[in-house]
Short mmCIF file of C-alpha atoms and ligand atoms in Angstrom, two decimals:
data_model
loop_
_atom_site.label_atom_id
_atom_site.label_comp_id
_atom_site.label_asym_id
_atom_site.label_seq_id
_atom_site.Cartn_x
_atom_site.Cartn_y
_atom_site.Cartn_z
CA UNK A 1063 -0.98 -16.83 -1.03
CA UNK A 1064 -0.22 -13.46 -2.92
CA UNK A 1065 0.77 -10.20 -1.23
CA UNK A 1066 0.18 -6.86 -3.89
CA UNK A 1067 2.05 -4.31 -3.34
CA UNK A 1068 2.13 -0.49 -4.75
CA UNK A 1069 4.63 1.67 -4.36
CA UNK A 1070 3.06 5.62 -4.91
CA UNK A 1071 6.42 7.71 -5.51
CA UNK A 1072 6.71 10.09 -8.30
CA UNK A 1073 10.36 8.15 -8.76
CA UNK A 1074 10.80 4.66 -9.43
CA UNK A 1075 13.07 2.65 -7.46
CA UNK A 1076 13.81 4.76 -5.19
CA UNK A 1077 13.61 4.44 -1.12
CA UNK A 1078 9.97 3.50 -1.23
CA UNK A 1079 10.72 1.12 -3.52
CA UNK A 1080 13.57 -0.44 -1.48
CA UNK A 1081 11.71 -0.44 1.63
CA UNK A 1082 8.72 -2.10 -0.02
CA UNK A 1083 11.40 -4.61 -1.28
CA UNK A 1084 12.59 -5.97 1.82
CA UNK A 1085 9.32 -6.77 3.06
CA UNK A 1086 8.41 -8.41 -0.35
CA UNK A 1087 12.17 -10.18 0.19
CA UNK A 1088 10.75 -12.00 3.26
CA UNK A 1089 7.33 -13.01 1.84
CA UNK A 1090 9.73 -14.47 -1.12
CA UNK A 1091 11.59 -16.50 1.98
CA UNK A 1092 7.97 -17.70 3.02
CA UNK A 1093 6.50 -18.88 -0.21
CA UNK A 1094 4.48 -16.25 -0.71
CA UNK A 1095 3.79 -14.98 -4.19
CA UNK A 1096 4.36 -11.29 -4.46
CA UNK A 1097 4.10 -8.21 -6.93
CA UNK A 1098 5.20 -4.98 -6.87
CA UNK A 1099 3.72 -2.24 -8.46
CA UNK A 1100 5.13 1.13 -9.20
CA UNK A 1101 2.73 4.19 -10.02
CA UNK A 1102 5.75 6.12 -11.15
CA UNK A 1103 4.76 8.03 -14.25
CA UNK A 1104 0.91 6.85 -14.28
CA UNK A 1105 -2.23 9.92 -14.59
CA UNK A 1106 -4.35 8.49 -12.21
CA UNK A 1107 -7.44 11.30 -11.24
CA UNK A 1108 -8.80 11.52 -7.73
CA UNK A 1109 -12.45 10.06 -6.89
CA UNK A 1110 -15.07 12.11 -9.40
CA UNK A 1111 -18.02 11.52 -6.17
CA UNK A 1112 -20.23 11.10 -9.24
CA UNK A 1113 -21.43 7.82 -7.02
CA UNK A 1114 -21.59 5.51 -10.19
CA UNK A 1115 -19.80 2.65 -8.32
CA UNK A 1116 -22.25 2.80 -5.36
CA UNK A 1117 -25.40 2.57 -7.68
CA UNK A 1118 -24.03 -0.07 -10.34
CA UNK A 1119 -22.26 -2.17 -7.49
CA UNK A 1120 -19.93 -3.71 -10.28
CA UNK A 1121 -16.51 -4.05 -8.53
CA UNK A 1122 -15.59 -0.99 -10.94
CA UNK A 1123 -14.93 2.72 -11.05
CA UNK A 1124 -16.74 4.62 -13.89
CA UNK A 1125 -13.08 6.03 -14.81
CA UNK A 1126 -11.90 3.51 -16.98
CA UNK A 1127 -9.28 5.56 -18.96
CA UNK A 1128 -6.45 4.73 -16.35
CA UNK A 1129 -5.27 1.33 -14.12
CA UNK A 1130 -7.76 1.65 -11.13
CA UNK A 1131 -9.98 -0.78 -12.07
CA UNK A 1132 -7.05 -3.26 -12.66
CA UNK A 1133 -5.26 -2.63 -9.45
CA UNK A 1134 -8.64 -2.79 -7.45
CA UNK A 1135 -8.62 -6.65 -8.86
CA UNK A 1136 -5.42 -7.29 -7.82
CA UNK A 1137 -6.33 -6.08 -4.85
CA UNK A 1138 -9.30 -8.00 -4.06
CA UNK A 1139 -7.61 -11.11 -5.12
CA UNK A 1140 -4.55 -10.40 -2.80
CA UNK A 1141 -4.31 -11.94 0.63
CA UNK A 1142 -2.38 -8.50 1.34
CA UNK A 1143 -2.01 -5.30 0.46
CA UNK A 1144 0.86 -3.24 1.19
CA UNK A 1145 0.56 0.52 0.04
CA UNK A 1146 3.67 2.37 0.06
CA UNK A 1147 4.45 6.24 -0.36
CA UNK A 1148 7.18 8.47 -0.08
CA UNK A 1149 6.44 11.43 2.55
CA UNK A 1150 5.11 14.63 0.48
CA UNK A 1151 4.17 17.70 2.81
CA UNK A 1152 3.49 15.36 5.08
CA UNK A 1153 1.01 12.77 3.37
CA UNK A 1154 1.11 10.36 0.64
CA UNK A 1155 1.71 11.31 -2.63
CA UNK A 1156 -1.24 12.23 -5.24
CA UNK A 1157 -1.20 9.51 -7.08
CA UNK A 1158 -1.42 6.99 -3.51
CA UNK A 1159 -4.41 9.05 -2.50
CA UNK A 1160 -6.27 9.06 -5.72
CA UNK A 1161 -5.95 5.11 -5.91
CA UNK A 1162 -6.94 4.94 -1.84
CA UNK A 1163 -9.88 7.10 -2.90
CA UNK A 1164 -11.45 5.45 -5.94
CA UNK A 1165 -10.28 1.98 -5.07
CA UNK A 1166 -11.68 2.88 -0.79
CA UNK A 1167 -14.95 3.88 -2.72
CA UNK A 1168 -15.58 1.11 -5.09
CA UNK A 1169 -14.55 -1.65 -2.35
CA UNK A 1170 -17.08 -0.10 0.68
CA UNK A 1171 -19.76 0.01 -2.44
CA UNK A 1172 -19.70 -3.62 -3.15
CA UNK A 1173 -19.62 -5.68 0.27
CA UNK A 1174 -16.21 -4.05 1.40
CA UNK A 1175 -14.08 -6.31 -1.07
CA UNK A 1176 -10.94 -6.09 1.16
CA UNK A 1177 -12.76 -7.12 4.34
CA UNK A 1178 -10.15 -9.23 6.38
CA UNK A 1179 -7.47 -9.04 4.03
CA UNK A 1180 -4.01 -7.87 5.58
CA UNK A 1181 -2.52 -4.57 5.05
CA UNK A 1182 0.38 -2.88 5.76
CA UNK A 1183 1.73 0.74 4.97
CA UNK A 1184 5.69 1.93 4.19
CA UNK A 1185 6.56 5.11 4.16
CA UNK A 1186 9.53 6.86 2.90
CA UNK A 1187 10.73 10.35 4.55
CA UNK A 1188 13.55 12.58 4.90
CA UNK A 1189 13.10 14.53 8.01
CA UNK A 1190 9.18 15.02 9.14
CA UNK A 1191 5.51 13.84 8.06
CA UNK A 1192 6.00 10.50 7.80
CA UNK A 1193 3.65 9.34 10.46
CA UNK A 1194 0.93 11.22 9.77
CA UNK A 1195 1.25 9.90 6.15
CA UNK A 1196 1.48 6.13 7.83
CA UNK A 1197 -1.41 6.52 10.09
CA UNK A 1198 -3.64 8.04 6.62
CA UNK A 1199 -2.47 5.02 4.72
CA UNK A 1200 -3.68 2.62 7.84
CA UNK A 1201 -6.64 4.53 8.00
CA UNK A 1202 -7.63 3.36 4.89
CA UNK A 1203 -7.19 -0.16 6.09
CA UNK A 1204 -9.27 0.07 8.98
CA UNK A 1205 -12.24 1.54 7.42
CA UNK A 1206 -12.02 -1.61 4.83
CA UNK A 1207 -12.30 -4.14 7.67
CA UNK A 1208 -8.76 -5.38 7.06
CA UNK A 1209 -6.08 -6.59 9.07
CA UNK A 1210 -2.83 -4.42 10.28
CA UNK A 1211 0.01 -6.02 11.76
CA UNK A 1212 2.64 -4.24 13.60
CA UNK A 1213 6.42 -3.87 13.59
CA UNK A 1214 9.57 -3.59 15.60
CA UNK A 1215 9.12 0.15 14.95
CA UNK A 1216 6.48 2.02 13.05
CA UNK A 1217 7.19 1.46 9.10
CA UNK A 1218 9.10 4.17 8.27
CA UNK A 1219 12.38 4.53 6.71
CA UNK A 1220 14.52 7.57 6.38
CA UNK A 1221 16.12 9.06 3.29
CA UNK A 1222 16.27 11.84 0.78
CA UNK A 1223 17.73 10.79 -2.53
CA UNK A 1224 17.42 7.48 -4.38
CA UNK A 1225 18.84 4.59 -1.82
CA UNK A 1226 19.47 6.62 0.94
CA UNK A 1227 17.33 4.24 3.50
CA UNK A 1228 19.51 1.34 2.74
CA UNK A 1229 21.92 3.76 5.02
CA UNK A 1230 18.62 3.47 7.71
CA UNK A 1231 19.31 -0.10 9.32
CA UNK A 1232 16.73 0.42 12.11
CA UNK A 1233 14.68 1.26 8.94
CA UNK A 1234 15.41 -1.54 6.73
CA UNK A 1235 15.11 -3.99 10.08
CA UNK A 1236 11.31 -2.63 10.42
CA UNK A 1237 10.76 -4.01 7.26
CA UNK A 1238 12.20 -7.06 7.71
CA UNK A 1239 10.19 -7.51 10.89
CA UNK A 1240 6.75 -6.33 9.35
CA UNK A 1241 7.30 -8.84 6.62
CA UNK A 1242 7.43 -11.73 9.29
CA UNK A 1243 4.97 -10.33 11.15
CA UNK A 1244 2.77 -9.78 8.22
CA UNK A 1245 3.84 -13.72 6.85
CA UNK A 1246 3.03 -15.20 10.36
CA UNK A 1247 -0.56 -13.84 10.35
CA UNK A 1248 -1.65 -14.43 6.18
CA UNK A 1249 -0.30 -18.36 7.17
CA UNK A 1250 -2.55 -18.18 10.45
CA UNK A 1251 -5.61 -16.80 8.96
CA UNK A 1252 -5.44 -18.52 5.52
CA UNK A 1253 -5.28 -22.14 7.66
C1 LIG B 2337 7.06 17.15 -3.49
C2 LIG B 2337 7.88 16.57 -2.36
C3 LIG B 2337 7.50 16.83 -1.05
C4 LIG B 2337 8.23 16.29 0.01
N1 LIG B 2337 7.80 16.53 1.29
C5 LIG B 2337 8.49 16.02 2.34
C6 LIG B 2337 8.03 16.22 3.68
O1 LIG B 2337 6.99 16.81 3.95
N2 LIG B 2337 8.80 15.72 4.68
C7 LIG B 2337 9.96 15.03 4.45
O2 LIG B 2337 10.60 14.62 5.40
N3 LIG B 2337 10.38 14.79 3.19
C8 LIG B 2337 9.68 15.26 2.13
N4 LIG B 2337 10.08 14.98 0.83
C9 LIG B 2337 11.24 14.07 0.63
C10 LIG B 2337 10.82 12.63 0.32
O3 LIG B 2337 9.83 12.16 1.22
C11 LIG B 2337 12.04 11.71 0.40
O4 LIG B 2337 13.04 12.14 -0.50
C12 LIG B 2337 11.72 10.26 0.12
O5 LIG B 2337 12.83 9.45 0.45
C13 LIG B 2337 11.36 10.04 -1.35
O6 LIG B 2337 11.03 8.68 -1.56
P1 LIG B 2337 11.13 8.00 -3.04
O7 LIG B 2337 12.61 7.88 -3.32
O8 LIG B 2337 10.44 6.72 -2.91
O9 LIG B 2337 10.45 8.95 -3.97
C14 LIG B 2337 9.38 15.50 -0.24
C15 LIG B 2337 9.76 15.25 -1.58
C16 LIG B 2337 9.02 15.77 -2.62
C17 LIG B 2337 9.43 15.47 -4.06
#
């Protein structure tokens, strides 16, 4: 079993990172493979609507000049998904959204490619917005047919500069949790 997961912040390794970490930690723990992938530094354009993907039904997006259409394979061949963001004005980042969009479009185009695969969100914040940014990201899953499981808490952890939510225990102890959680049902429904 194989868990992908992106982290969307501007900055690599920081809180996002680290809270997308210890969930990966405990998939580690369970056997499960896992890979992280940062977006940090990466142009990746929003969804064109030129409806290419919906006509051509190829598993692609028509943009090819960026990583889409490779993280929309290692998406599809995931058991789980777990797309992770730092708070900005209270969403996702750019870069998370444009890769939800184009990778949301090409997916409900071809069958819904992520149907009943697992998905969780983790979000980073330092004061306010990070729920409405969790509940955009989970939105995302639902309309794909996939699978959310919960937490102790909802998955956000609080910080401001690089490493801050290590200081978050509750935080960091969501994570942990999600990760079981999220381990216990990929081993149920992959039996
Ligand atoms: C452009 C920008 C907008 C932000 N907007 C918010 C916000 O709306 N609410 C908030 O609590 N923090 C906000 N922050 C703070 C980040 O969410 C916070 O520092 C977070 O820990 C960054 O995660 P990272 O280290 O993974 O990038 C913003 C930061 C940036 C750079």
């Amino acid at each position: 079993m194989k868990v992908v997961a992106f982290n969307g912040s501007a900055r690599k390794d920081g809180n996002t990172a680290i809270l997308i970490r210890h969930v990966l930690d405990v998939f580690e723990s369970e056997r499960i493979e896992t890979e992280l992938i940062q977006l940090s530094g990466e142009q990746i354009r929003g969804c064109m609507a030129c409806g290419t993907c919906r006509k051509v039904k190829n598993m692609e997006c028509k943009i090819v000049n960026d990583n889409v259409n490779l993280y929309i394979k290692k998406m599809y061949e995931a058991d789980g998904i777990i797309l992770g963001s730092p708070t900005y004005f209270s969403m996702m980042t750019s870069e998370m959204k444009a890769l939800i969009d184009r990778a949301g479009f090409v997916a409900r185009s071809n069958n819904d490619l992520f149907k009943r695969k697992v998905g969780a969100a983790v979000v980073a914040v330092r004061r306010a917005g990070g729920i409405p940014t969790f509940d955009a990201i989970n939105h995302f899953f639902l309309i794909n047919q996939m699978i959310i499981p919960g937490s102790s808490y909802w998955n956000v952890g609080i910080g401001l500069n690089k490493g801050d939510v290590e200081k978050d225990a509750e935080g960091i102890k969501t994570m942990e949790d999600l990760g079981k959680n999220m381990a216990w049902l990929l081993k149920k429904i992959n039996t």
